Tab-separated table of C-alpha atoms in Angstrom:
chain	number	residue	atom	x	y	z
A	735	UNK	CA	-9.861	-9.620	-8.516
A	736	UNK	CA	-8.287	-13.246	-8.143
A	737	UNK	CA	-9.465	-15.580	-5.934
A	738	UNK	CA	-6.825	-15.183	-3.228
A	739	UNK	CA	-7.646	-11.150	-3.063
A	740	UNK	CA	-11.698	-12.242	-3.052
A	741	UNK	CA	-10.576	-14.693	0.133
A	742	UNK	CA	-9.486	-11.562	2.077
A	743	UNK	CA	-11.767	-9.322	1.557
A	744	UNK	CA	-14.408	-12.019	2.375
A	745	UNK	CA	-12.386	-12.452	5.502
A	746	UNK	CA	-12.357	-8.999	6.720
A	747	UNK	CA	-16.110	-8.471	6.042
A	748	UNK	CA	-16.720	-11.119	8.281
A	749	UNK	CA	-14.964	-10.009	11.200
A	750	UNK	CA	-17.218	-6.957	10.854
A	751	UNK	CA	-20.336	-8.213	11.284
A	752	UNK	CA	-19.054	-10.624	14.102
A	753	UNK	CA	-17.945	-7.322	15.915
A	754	UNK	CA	-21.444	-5.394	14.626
A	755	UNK	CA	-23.446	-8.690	15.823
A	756	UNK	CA	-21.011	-8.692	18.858
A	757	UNK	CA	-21.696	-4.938	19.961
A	758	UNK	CA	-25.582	-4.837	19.384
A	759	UNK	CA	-26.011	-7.819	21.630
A	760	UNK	CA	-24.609	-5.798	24.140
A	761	UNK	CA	-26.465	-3.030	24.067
A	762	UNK	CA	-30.134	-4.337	23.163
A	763	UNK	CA	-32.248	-7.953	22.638
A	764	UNK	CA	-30.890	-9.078	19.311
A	765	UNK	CA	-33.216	-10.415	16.470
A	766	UNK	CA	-31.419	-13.404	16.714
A	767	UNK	CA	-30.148	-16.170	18.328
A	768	UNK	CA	-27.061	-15.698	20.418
A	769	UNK	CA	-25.105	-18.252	18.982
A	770	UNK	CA	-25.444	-16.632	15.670
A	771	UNK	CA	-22.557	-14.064	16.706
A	772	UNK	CA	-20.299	-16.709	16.392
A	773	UNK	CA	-21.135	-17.970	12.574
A	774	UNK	CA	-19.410	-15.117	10.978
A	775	UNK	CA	-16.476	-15.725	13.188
A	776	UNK	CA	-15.966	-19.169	12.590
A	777	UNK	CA	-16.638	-17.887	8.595
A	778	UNK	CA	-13.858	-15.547	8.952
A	779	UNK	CA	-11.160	-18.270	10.579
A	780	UNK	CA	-12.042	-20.834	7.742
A	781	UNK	CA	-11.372	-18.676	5.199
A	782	UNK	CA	-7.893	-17.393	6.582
A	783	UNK	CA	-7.214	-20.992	6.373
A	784	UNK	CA	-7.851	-21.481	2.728
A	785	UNK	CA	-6.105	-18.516	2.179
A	786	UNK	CA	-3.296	-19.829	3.588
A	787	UNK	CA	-3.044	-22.921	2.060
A	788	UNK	CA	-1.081	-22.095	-0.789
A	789	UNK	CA	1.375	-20.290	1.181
A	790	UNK	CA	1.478	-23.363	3.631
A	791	UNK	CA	2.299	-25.664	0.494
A	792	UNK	CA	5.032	-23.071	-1.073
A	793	UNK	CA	6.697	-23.079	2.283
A	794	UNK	CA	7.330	-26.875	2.528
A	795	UNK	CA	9.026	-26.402	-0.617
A	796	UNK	CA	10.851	-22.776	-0.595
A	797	UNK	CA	12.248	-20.946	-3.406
A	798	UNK	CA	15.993	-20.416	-3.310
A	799	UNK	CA	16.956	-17.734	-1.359
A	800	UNK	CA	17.288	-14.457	-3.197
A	801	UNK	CA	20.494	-12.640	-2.031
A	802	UNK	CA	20.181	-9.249	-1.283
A	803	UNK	CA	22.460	-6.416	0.423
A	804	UNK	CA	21.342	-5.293	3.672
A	805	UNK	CA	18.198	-2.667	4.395
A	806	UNK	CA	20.541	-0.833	7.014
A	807	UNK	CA	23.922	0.283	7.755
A	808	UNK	CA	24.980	0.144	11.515
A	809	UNK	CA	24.699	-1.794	14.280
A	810	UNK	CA	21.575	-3.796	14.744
A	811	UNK	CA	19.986	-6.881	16.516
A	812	UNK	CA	17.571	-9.449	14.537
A	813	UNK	CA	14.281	-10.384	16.231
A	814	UNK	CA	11.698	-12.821	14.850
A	815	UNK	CA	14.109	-14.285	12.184
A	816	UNK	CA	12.937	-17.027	10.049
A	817	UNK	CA	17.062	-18.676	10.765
A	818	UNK	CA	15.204	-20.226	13.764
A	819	UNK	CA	11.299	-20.386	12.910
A	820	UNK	CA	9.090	-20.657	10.097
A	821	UNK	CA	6.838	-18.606	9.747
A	822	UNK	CA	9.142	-16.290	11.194
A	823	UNK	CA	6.090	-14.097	12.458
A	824	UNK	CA	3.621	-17.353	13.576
A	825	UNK	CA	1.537	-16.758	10.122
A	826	UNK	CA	2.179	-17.113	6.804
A	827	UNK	CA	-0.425	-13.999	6.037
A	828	UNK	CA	0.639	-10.823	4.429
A	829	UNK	CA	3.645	-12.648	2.702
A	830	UNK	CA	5.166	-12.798	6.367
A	831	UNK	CA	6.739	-16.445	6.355
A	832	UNK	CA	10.467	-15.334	5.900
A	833	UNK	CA	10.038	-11.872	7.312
A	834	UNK	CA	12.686	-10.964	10.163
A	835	UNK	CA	12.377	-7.659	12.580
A	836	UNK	CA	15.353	-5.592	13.378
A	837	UNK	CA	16.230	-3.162	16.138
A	838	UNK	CA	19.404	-1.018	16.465
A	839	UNK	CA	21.481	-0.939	19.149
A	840	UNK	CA	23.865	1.562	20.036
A	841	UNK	CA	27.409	1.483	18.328
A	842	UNK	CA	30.370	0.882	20.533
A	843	UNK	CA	32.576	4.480	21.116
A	844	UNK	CA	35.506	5.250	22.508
A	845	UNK	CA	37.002	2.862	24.872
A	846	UNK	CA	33.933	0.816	24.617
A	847	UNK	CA	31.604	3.196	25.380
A	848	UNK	CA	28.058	3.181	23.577
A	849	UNK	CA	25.140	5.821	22.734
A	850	UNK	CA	21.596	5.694	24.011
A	851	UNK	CA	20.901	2.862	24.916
A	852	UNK	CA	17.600	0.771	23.849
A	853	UNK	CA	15.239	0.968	26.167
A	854	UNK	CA	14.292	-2.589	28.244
A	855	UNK	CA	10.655	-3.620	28.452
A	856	UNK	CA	9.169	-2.697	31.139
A	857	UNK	CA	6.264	-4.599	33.327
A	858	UNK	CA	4.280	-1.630	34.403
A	859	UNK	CA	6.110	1.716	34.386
A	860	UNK	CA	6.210	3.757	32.095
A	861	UNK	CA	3.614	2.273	30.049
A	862	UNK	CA	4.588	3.909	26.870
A	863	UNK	CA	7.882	5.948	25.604
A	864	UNK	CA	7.786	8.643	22.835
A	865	UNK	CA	9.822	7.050	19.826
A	866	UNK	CA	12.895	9.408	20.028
A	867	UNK	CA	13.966	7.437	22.796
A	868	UNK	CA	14.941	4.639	20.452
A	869	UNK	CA	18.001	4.630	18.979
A	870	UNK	CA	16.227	2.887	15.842
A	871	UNK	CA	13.964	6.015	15.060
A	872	UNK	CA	14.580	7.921	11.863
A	873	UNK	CA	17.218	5.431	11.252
A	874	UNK	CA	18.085	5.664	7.237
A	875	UNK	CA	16.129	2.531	5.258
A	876	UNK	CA	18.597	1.427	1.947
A	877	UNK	CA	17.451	-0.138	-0.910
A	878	UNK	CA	18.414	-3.709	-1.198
A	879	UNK	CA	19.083	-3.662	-4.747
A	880	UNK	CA	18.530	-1.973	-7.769
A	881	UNK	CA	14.663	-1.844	-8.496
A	882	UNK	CA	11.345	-0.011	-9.156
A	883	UNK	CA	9.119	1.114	-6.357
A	884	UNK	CA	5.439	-0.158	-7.195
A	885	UNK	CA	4.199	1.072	-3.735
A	886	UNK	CA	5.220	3.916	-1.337
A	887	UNK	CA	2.853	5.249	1.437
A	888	UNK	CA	4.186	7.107	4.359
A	889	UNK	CA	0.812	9.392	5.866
A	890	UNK	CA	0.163	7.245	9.166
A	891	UNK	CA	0.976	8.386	12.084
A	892	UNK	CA	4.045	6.660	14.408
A	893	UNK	CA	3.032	5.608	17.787
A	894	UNK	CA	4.169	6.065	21.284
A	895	UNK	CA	6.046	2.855	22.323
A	896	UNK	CA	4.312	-1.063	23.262
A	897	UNK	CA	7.052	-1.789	25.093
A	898	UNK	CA	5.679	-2.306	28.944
A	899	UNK	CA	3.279	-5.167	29.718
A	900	UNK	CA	-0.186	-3.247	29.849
A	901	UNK	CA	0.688	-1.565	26.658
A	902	UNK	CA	1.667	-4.857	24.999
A	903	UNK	CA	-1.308	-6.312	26.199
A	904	UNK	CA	-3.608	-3.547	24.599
A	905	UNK	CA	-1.722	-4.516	21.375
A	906	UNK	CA	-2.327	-8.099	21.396
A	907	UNK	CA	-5.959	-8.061	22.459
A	908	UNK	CA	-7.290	-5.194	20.633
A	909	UNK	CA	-5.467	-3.070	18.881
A	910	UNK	CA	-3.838	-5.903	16.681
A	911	UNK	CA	-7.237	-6.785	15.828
A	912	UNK	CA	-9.032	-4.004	14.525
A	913	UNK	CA	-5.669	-3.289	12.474
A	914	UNK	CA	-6.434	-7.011	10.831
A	915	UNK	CA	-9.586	-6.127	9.801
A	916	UNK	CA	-8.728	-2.659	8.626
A	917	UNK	CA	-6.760	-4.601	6.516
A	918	UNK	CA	-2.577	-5.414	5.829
A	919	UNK	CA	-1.797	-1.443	5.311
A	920	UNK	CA	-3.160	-1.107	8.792
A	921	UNK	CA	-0.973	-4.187	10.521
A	922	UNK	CA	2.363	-2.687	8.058
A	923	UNK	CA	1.644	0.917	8.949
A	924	UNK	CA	3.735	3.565	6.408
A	925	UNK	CA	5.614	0.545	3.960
A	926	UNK	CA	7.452	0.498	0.810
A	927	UNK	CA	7.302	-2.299	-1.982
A	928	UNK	CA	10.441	-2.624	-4.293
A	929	UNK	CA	10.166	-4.455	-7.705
A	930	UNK	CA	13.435	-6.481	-7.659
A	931	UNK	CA	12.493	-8.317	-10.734
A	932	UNK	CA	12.179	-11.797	-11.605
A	933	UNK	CA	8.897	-12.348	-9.392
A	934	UNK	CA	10.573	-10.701	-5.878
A	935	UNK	CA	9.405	-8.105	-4.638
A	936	UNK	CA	11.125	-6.391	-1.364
A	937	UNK	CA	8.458	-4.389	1.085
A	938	UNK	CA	10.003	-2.578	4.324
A	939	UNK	CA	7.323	-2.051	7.020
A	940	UNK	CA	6.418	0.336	9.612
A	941	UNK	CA	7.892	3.476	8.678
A	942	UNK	CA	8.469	6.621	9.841
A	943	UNK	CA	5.723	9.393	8.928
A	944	UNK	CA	6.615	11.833	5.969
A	945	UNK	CA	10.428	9.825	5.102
A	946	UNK	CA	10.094	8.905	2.262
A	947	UNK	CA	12.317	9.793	-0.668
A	948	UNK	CA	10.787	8.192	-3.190
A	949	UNK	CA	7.685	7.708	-4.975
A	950	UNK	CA	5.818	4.964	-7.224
A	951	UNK	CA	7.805	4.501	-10.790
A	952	UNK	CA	10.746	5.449	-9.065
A	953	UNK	CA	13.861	3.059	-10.419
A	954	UNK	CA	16.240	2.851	-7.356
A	955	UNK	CA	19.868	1.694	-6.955
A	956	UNK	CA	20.860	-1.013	-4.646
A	957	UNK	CA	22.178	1.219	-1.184
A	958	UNK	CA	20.503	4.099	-2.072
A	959	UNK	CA	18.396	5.932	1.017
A	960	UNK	CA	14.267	5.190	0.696
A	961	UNK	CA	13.087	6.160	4.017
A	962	UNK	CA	13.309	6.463	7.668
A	963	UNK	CA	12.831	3.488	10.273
A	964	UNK	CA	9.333	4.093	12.424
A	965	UNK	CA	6.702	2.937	14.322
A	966	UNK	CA	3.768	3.147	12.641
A	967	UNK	CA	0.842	0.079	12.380
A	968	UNK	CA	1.235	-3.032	14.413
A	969	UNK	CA	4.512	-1.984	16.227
A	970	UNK	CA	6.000	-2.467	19.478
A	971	UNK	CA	8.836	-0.408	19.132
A	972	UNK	CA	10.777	1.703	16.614
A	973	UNK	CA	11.966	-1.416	14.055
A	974	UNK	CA	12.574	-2.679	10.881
A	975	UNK	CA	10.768	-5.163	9.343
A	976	UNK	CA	11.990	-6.414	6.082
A	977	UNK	CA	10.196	-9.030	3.651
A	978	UNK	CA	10.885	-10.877	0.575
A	979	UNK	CA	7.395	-11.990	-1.297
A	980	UNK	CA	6.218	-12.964	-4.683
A	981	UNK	CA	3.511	-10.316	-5.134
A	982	UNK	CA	2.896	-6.918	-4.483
A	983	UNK	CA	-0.424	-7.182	-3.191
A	984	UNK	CA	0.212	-8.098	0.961
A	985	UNK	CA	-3.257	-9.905	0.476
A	986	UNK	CA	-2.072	-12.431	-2.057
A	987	UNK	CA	1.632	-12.205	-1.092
A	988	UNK	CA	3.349	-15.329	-0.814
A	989	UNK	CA	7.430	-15.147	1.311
A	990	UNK	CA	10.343	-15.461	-0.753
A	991	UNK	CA	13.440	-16.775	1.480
A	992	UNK	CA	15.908	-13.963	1.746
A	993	UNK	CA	19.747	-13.857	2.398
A	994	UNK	CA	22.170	-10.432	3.416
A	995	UNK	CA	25.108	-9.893	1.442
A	996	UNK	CA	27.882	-10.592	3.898
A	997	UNK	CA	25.827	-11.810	6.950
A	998	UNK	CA	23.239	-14.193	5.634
A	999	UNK	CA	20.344	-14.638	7.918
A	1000	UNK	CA	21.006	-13.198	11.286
A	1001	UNK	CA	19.487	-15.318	14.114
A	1002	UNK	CA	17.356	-14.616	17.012
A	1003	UNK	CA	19.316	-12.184	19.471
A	1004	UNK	CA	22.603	-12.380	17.151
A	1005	UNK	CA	23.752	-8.494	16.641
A	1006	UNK	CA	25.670	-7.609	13.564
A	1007	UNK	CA	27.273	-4.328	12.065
A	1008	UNK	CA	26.597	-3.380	8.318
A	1009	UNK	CA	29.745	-0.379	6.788
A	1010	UNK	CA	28.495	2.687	6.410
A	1011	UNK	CA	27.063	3.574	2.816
A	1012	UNK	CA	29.665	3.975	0.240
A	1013	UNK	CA	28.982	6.444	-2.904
A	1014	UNK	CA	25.154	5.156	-2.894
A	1015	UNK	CA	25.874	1.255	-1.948
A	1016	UNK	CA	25.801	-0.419	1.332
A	1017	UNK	CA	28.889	-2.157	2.477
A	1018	UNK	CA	29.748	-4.814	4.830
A	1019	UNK	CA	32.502	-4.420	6.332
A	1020	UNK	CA	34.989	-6.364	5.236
A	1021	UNK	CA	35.398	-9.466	7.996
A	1022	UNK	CA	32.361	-7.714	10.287
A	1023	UNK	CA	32.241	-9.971	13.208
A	1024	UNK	CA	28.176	-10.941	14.496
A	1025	UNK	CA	27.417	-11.487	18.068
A	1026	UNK	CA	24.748	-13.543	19.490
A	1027	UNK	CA	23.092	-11.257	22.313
A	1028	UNK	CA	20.255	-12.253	24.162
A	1029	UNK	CA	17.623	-9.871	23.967
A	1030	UNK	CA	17.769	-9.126	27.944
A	1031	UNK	CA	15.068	-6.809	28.142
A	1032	UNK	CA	12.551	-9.779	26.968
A	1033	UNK	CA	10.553	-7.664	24.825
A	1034	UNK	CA	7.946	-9.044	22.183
A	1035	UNK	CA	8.931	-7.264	18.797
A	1036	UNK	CA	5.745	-7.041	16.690
């Protein structure tokens, strides 16, 4: 086990006996001091910060960007895209710092007319949607260039909807911590890791239960179908979330910049269209035309 991987688990433990500590001072007259909850805590955020040095250091000096086609075909909107922040995601944890979240929006029909719509955030009603309701959901996931899969996992279960304010809330506060301590297959829910080669690796998060189409030792070709878009782990909504990182291993994973064949690195809000696959590859479209587009309903993508 390598230092960095050591770090982690250290940091996780931790956070367990703060919450054990935490809980039996609620219920009874601890054996100890009260302050005492709060060592383990205070344990738990110094080590996330040596963790993160490295990370930190790599970032003020990134790798070239490794072009890559893109994970989807279709018409989608970028969220949390490291074009206008880094660490895209506010941490550089779990090889996150160039990560970017996607969510599909309907494509334009006849005479301008569009499919179901995505569904705006809501402050109090309903508090929760089932996932069908997004046009994201069971959306095909491409490969983003030829490559080995070194991890595949797809058994956890895909969520009704964050997207309201209590619901978001709940998240935030406690379910987004419990999945940190579980640990990063927890926060990533159902996730794939491609070997790209050369020290990349490519890992698509939050997948949809029972898609996927291939398995560990698999070697894939670049446009070729993995899986299905979800909403499983730390999720708001039905999305992508697509990564470039050094190491398999989310614990010791260090972010690789990334660029999309064709579009680059969408912004914040900007919607762009990917061609259809084309005998196994994904296309741009020759000329596609990107959009910025505010994302009006002013939810949080997670």
């Amino acid at each position: 086990m390598s230092v960095r991987k050591a770090v982690m688990v250290l940091y996780r433990i931790c956070w367990i006996i703060f919450f054990a500590m935490l809980v039996l001072s609620l219920f009874t007259r601890p054996p100890f001091p009260y302050w005492l909850i709060w060592v383990p805590a205070a344990a738990a955020l110094a080590l996330v910060l040596t963790a993160g040095r490295k990370a930190r250091s790599a970032a003020a000096d990134p790798r070239p960007a490794v072009e890559v086609e893109p994970p989807v075909s279709g018409r989608w909107t970028a969220l949390n895209s490291p074009a206008d922040k880094v660490p895209s995601h506010g941490i550089h944890g779990y090889g996150q710092t160039y990560a970017i979240d996607i969510v599909a929006e309907p494509e334009p029909g006849p005479e301008g007319e569009r499919g179901p719509s995505r569904p705006k955030f809501r402050r109090l009603w309903p508090v929760a949607l089932r996932n069908d309701r997004f046009p994201g959901f069971g959306a095909p996931l491409l490969a983003v260039a030829d490559g080995t899969v070194v991890y595949a996992a797809h058994g956890r279960r895909d969520h009704l909807s964050r997207n309201s304010l209590p619901a978001l809330l709940y998240l935030m506060v406690l379910e987004a911590s419990v999945r940190d301590v579980l640990g990063p297959g927890s926060i990533v829910g159902n996730h794939l890791v491609l070997d790209l080669g050369n020290g990349t690796y490519a890992m698509y998060a939050h997948l949809r239960r029972g898609s996927l189409r291939v398995g560990v030792g698999e070697t894939v070709r670049a446009g070729q179908q993995l899986a299905e878009c979800g909403n499983s782990g730390n999720s708001t909504e039905p999305h992508v979330h697509f990564q470039l990182m050094d190491d398999p291993d989310l614990d010791v994973a260090i972010g690789v910049p990334f660029t999309w064949r064709g579009i680059g690195v969408p912004a914040n809000g900007e919607t762009f269209t990917v061609g259809v696959a084309v005998d196994g590859h994904s296309v741009p479209d020759a000329g596609t035309d990107t959009e910025t587009e505010a994302d009006s309903d002013g939810a949080q993508i997670i």
